[in-house]
XYZ file of C-alpha atoms in Angstrom:
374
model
C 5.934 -39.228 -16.841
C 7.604 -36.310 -18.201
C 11.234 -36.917 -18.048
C 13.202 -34.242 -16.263
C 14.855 -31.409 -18.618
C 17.777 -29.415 -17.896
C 17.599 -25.758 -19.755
C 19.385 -22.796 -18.610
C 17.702 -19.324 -18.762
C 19.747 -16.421 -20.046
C 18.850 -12.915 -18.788
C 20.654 -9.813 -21.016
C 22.761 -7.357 -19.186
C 21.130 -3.267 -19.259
C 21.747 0.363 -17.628
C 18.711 2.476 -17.548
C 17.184 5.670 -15.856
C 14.310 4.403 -13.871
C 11.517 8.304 -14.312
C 10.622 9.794 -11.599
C 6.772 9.933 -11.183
C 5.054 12.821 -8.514
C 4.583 10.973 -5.686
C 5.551 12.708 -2.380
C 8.723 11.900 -0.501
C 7.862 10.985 3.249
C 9.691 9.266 5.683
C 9.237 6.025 3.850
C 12.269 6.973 1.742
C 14.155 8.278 5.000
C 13.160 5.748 7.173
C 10.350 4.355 9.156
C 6.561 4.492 8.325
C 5.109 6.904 10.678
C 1.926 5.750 11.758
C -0.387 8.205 13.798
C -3.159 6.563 15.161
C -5.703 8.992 16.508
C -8.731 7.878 19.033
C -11.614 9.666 18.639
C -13.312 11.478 21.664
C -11.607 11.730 25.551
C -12.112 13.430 28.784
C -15.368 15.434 29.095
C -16.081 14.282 25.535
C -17.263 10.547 25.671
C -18.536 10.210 21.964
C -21.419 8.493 21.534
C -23.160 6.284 24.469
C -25.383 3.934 22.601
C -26.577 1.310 25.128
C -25.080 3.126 27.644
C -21.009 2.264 25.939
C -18.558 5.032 25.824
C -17.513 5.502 22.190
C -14.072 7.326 23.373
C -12.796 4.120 25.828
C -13.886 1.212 23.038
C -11.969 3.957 20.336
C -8.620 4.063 22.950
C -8.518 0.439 23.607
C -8.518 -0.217 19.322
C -6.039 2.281 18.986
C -3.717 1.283 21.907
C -4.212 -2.499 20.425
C -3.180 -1.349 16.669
C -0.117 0.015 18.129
C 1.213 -2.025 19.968
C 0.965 -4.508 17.286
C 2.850 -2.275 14.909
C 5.060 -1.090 17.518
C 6.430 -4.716 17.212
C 7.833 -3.986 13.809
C 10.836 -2.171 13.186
C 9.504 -0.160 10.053
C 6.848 1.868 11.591
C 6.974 4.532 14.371
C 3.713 4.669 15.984
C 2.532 8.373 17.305
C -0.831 8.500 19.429
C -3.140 11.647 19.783
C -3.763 10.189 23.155
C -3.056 7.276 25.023
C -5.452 7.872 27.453
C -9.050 9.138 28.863
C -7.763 12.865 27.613
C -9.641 15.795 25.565
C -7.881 16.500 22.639
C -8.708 19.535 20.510
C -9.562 18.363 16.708
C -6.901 20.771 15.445
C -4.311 19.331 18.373
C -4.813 16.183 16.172
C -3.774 17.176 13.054
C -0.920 19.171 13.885
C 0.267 16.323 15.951
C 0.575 14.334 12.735
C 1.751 17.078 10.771
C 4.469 17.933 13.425
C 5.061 14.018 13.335
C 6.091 14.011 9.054
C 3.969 11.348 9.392
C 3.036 8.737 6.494
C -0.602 7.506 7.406
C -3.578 8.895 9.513
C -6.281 6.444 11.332
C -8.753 8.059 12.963
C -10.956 5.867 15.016
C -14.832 6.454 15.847
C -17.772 4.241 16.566
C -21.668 4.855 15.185
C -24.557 6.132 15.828
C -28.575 6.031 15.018
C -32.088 6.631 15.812
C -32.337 3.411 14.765
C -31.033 -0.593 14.516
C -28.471 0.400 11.869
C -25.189 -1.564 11.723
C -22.446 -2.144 9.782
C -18.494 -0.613 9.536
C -17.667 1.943 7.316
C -14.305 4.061 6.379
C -14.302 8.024 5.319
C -11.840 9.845 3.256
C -12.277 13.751 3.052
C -14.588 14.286 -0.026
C -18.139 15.950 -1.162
C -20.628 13.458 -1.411
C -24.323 14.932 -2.426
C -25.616 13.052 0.818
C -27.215 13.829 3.640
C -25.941 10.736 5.743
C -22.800 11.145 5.270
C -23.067 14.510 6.222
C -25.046 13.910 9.347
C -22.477 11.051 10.269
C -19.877 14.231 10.048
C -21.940 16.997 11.227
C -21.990 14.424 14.570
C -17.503 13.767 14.377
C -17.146 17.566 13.998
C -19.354 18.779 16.446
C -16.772 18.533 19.227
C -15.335 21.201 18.147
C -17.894 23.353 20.025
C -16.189 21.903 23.233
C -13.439 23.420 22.434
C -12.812 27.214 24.505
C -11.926 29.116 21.320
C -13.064 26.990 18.353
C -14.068 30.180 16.622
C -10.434 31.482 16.139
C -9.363 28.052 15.629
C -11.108 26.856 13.046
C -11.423 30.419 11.430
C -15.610 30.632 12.127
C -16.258 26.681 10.813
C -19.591 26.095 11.769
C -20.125 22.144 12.387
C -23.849 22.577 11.294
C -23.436 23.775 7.736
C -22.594 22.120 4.386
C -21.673 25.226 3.265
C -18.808 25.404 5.964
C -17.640 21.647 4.371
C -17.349 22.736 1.437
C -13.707 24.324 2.347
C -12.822 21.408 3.796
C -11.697 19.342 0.682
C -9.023 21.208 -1.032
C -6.168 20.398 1.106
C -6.552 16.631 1.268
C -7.046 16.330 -2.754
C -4.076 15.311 -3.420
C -3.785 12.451 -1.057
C -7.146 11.163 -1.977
C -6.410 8.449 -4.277
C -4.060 7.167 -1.709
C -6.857 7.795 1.319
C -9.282 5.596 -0.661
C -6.663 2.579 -1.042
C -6.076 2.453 2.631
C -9.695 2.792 3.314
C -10.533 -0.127 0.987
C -8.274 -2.435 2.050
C -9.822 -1.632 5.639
C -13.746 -2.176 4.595
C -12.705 -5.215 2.235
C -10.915 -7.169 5.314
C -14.048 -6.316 7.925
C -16.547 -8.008 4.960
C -14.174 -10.873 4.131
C -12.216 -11.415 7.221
C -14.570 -10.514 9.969
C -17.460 -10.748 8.242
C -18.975 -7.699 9.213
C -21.531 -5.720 7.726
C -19.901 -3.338 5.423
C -21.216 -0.027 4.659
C -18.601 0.934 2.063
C -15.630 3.601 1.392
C -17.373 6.742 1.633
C -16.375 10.696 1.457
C -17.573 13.264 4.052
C -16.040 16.107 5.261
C -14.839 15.348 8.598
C -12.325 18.514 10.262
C -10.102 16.109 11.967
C -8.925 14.869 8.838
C -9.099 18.198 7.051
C -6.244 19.280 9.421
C -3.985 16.485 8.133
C -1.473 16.523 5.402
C -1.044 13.119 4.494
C -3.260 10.081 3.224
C -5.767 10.228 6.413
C -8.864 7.487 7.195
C -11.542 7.584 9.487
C -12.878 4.618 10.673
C -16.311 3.962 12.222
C -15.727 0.575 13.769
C -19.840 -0.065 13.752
C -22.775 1.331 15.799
C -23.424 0.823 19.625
C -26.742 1.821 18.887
C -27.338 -1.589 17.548
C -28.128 -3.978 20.488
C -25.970 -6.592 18.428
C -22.729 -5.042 17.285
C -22.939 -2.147 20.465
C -22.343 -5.649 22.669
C -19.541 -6.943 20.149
C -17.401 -3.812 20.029
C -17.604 -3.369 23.793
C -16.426 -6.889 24.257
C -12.528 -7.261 24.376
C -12.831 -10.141 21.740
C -14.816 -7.067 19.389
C -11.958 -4.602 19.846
C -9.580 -6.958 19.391
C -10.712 -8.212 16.060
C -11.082 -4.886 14.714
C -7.518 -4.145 16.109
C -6.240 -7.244 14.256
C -7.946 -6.269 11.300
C -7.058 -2.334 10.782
C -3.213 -3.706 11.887
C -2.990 -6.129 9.228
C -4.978 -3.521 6.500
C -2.333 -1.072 7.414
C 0.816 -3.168 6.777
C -1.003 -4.144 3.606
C -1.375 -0.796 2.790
C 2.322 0.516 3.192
C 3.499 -2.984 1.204
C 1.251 -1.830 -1.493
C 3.232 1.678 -2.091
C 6.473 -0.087 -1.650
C 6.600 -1.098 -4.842
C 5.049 1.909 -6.679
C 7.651 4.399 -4.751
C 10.166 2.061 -6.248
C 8.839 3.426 -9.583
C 9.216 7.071 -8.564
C 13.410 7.091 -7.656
C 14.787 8.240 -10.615
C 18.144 5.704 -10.211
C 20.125 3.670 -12.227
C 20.313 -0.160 -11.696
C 22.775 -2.553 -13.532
C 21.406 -6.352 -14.007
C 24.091 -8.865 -14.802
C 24.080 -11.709 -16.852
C 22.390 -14.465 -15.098
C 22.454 -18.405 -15.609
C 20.714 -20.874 -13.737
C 20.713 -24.511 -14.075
C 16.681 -25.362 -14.048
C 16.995 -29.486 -12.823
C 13.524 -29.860 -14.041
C 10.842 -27.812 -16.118
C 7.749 -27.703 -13.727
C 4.944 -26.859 -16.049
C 1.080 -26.354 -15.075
C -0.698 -26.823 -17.829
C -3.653 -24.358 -18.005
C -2.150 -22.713 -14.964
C -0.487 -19.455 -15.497
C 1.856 -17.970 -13.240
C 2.546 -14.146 -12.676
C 5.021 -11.970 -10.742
C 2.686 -9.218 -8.745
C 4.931 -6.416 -8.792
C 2.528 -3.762 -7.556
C -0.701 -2.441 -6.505
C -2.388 0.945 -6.293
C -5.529 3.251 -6.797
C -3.318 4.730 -9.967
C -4.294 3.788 -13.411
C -0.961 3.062 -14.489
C 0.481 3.229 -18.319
C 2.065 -0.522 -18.869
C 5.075 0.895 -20.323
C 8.830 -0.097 -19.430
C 9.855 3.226 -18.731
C 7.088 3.379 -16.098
C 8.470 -0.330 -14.368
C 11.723 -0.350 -14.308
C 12.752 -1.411 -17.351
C 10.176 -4.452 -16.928
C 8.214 -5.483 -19.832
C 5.396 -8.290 -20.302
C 3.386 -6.746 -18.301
C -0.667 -7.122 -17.296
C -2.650 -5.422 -14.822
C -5.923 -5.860 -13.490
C -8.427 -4.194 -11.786
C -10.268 -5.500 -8.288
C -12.371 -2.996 -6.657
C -10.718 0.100 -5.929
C -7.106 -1.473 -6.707
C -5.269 -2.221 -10.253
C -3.012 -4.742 -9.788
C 0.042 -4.639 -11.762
C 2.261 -7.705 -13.291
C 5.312 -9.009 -14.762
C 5.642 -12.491 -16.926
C 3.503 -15.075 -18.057
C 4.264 -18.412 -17.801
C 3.092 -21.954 -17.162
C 6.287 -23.098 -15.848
C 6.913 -22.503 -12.153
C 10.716 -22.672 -11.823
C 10.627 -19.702 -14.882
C 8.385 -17.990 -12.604
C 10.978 -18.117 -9.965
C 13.605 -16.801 -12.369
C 11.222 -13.405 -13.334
C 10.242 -13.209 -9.448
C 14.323 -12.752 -8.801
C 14.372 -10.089 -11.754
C 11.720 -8.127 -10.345
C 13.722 -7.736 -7.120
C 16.556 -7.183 -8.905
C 14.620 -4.276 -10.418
C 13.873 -2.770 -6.845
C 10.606 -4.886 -6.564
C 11.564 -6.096 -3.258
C 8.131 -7.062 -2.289
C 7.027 -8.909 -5.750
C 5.595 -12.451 -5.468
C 3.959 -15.065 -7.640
C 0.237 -15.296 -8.067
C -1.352 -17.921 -9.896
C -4.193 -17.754 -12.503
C -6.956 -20.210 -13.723
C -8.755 -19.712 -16.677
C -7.915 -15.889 -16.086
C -8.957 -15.999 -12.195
C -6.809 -16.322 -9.435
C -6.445 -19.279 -7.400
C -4.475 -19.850 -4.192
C -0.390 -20.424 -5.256
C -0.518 -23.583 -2.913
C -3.725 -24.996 -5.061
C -1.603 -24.419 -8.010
C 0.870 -26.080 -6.895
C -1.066 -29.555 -6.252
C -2.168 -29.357 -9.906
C -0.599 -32.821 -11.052
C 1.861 -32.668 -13.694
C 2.761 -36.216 -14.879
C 0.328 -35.697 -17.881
C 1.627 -31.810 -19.334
């Protein structure tokens, strides 16, 4: 047995100017995330009716289910299009959120086909070359034509024509990078989580989120065309997976950008001298501990300047996401020490990951790793 070893760990005392990088100031920095949760179809518009379901009642009861999930914690305001069996006018939806300063836009649809197609899959406003994803929009935007004077307000769009999508994009490029984190985070937990058929993060040019200034999603929870899934999402236990799932994807989401708007307050934080007693040095042998500090769809420079002052830092890559970190060390109760340095950076949301061999494992299977022989 290792016998136990009392160190202490030093940490200097500094003043710097944390840069300010271009992100844009929302209500995150004045106060709550604002949340506008938008369910697709209503009234004399039912959506789709694939096996005879209503597309605009299995949308509602996802949205009202998100909500009221999120309206449970005190950082988010919550703002509906509708809360009920109402026609809403695309352009009503956007200026809603707009109006709103809101943070985040979910828009919530279900599928469609000829044939037995299935499977989940989140848009962000984009030009794709395909003709899918612009049939899948060509069928979202062609509500508008229910609209009285859709001409006038949507300055002669015409639903049917790529040419008309074109136009669409230019507004929402600047939010795309953080559209297409959101969006991932909501495909990756229906594959993992659910275990539903995922057909990716894709871009189409959809008006209800053209009309939006912020990072805006649409979701199409699966198809009720398919005999299988069509059953599932009209089920209660359907919509309220999904609802658990796009809940929990958007709280991930908005922990995500903590950190990184952390980054962009230009501020100045002092650190004092700090010395802890350690009563033991817990070393892991081959396992390495890190501090996560952030994560984002932004290739960031691993500079100091651009952390906080922070240096030792690693990133990695995982899908659509870099992950960013701080230390590198076997020993667990140093990990502790960095994790407290982080958040005394303005990291508030840091934590420790663990690393095998370069992959990540579980912290709690780290943890188990015997260390009577290290």
């Amino acid at each position: 047995m290792k016998q136990n070893v009392k160190c202490s760990v030093f940490l200097a005392v500094f003043i710097f100017l944390i840069p300010a990088f271009n992100f844009t100031v929302s209500s995150q920095e004045k106060g709550k995330f604002v949340v506008v949760l938008d369910a697709g179809h209503g009234g004399h518009d039912p959506g789709n009716r694939g096996n005879g379901y209503k597309e605009k009642e299995i949308a509602l009861n996802v949205v009202l289910a998100v909500g009221a999930t999120l309206e449970k914690d005190d950082r988010y305001k919550v703002v509906y299009t509708r809360k009920t069996d109402k026609f809403i006018e695309l352009h009503e939806r956007g200026s809603i959120a707009n109006k709103a300063g809101a943070d985040l836009f979910v828009s919530i649809h279900c599928n469609s086909h000829r044939s037995q197609a299935s499977g989940t899959e989140t848009f962000v406003l984009g030009l794709h070359a395909n003709n899918e994803n612009f049939n899948v929009a060509k069928n979202e935007n062609s509500v508008i034509l229910l609209e009285d004077n859709y001409k006038a307000n949507y300055d002669g769009f015409d639903p049917n024509s790529p040419e008309s999508i074109i136009g669409l994009t230019l507004m929402q490029e600047e939010y795309l990078d953080q559209s297409l984190t959101l969006a991932s985070f909501v495909q990756n937990r229906f594959k993992k989580i659910l275990e539903r058929k995922s057909r990716g993060v894709k871009q189409a040019g959809f008006v209800v989120l053209h009309q939006t200034y912020m990072p805006s999603v649409l979701i199409e929870l699966g198809f009720l065309t398919n005999n299988k899934e069509g059953k599932y999402l009209n089920s209660k236990k359907g919509q309220d997976d999904m609802a658990k799932s796009i809940t929990t994807s958007i709280i991930d989401y908005k922990e995500s950008l903590d950190a990184i708007y952390k980054v962009s307050q230009p501020k100045t934080i002092e650190i004092t001298k700090v010395t802890t007693e350690v009563e033991e040095d817990k070393s892991y042998g081959d396992i390495t501990f890190k501090v996560q500090i952030a994560a984002g769809s932004s290739d960031i420079e691993l500079q100091p300047f651009n952390f906080s002052g922070l240096d030792q830092l690693s990133k990695n890559k995982a899908g659509e996401l870099y992950k960013y970190y701080y230390g590198n060390t076997s020993n667990y109760t140093l990990a502790q020490e960095l994790r407290d340095v982080a958040k005394g950076k303005g990291f508030d949301s840091c934590f420790i990951v663990a690393f095998r061999n370069s992959e990540s494992i579980p912290l709690t299977d780290a943890l188990k790793v015997d260390t009577s022989s290290n």
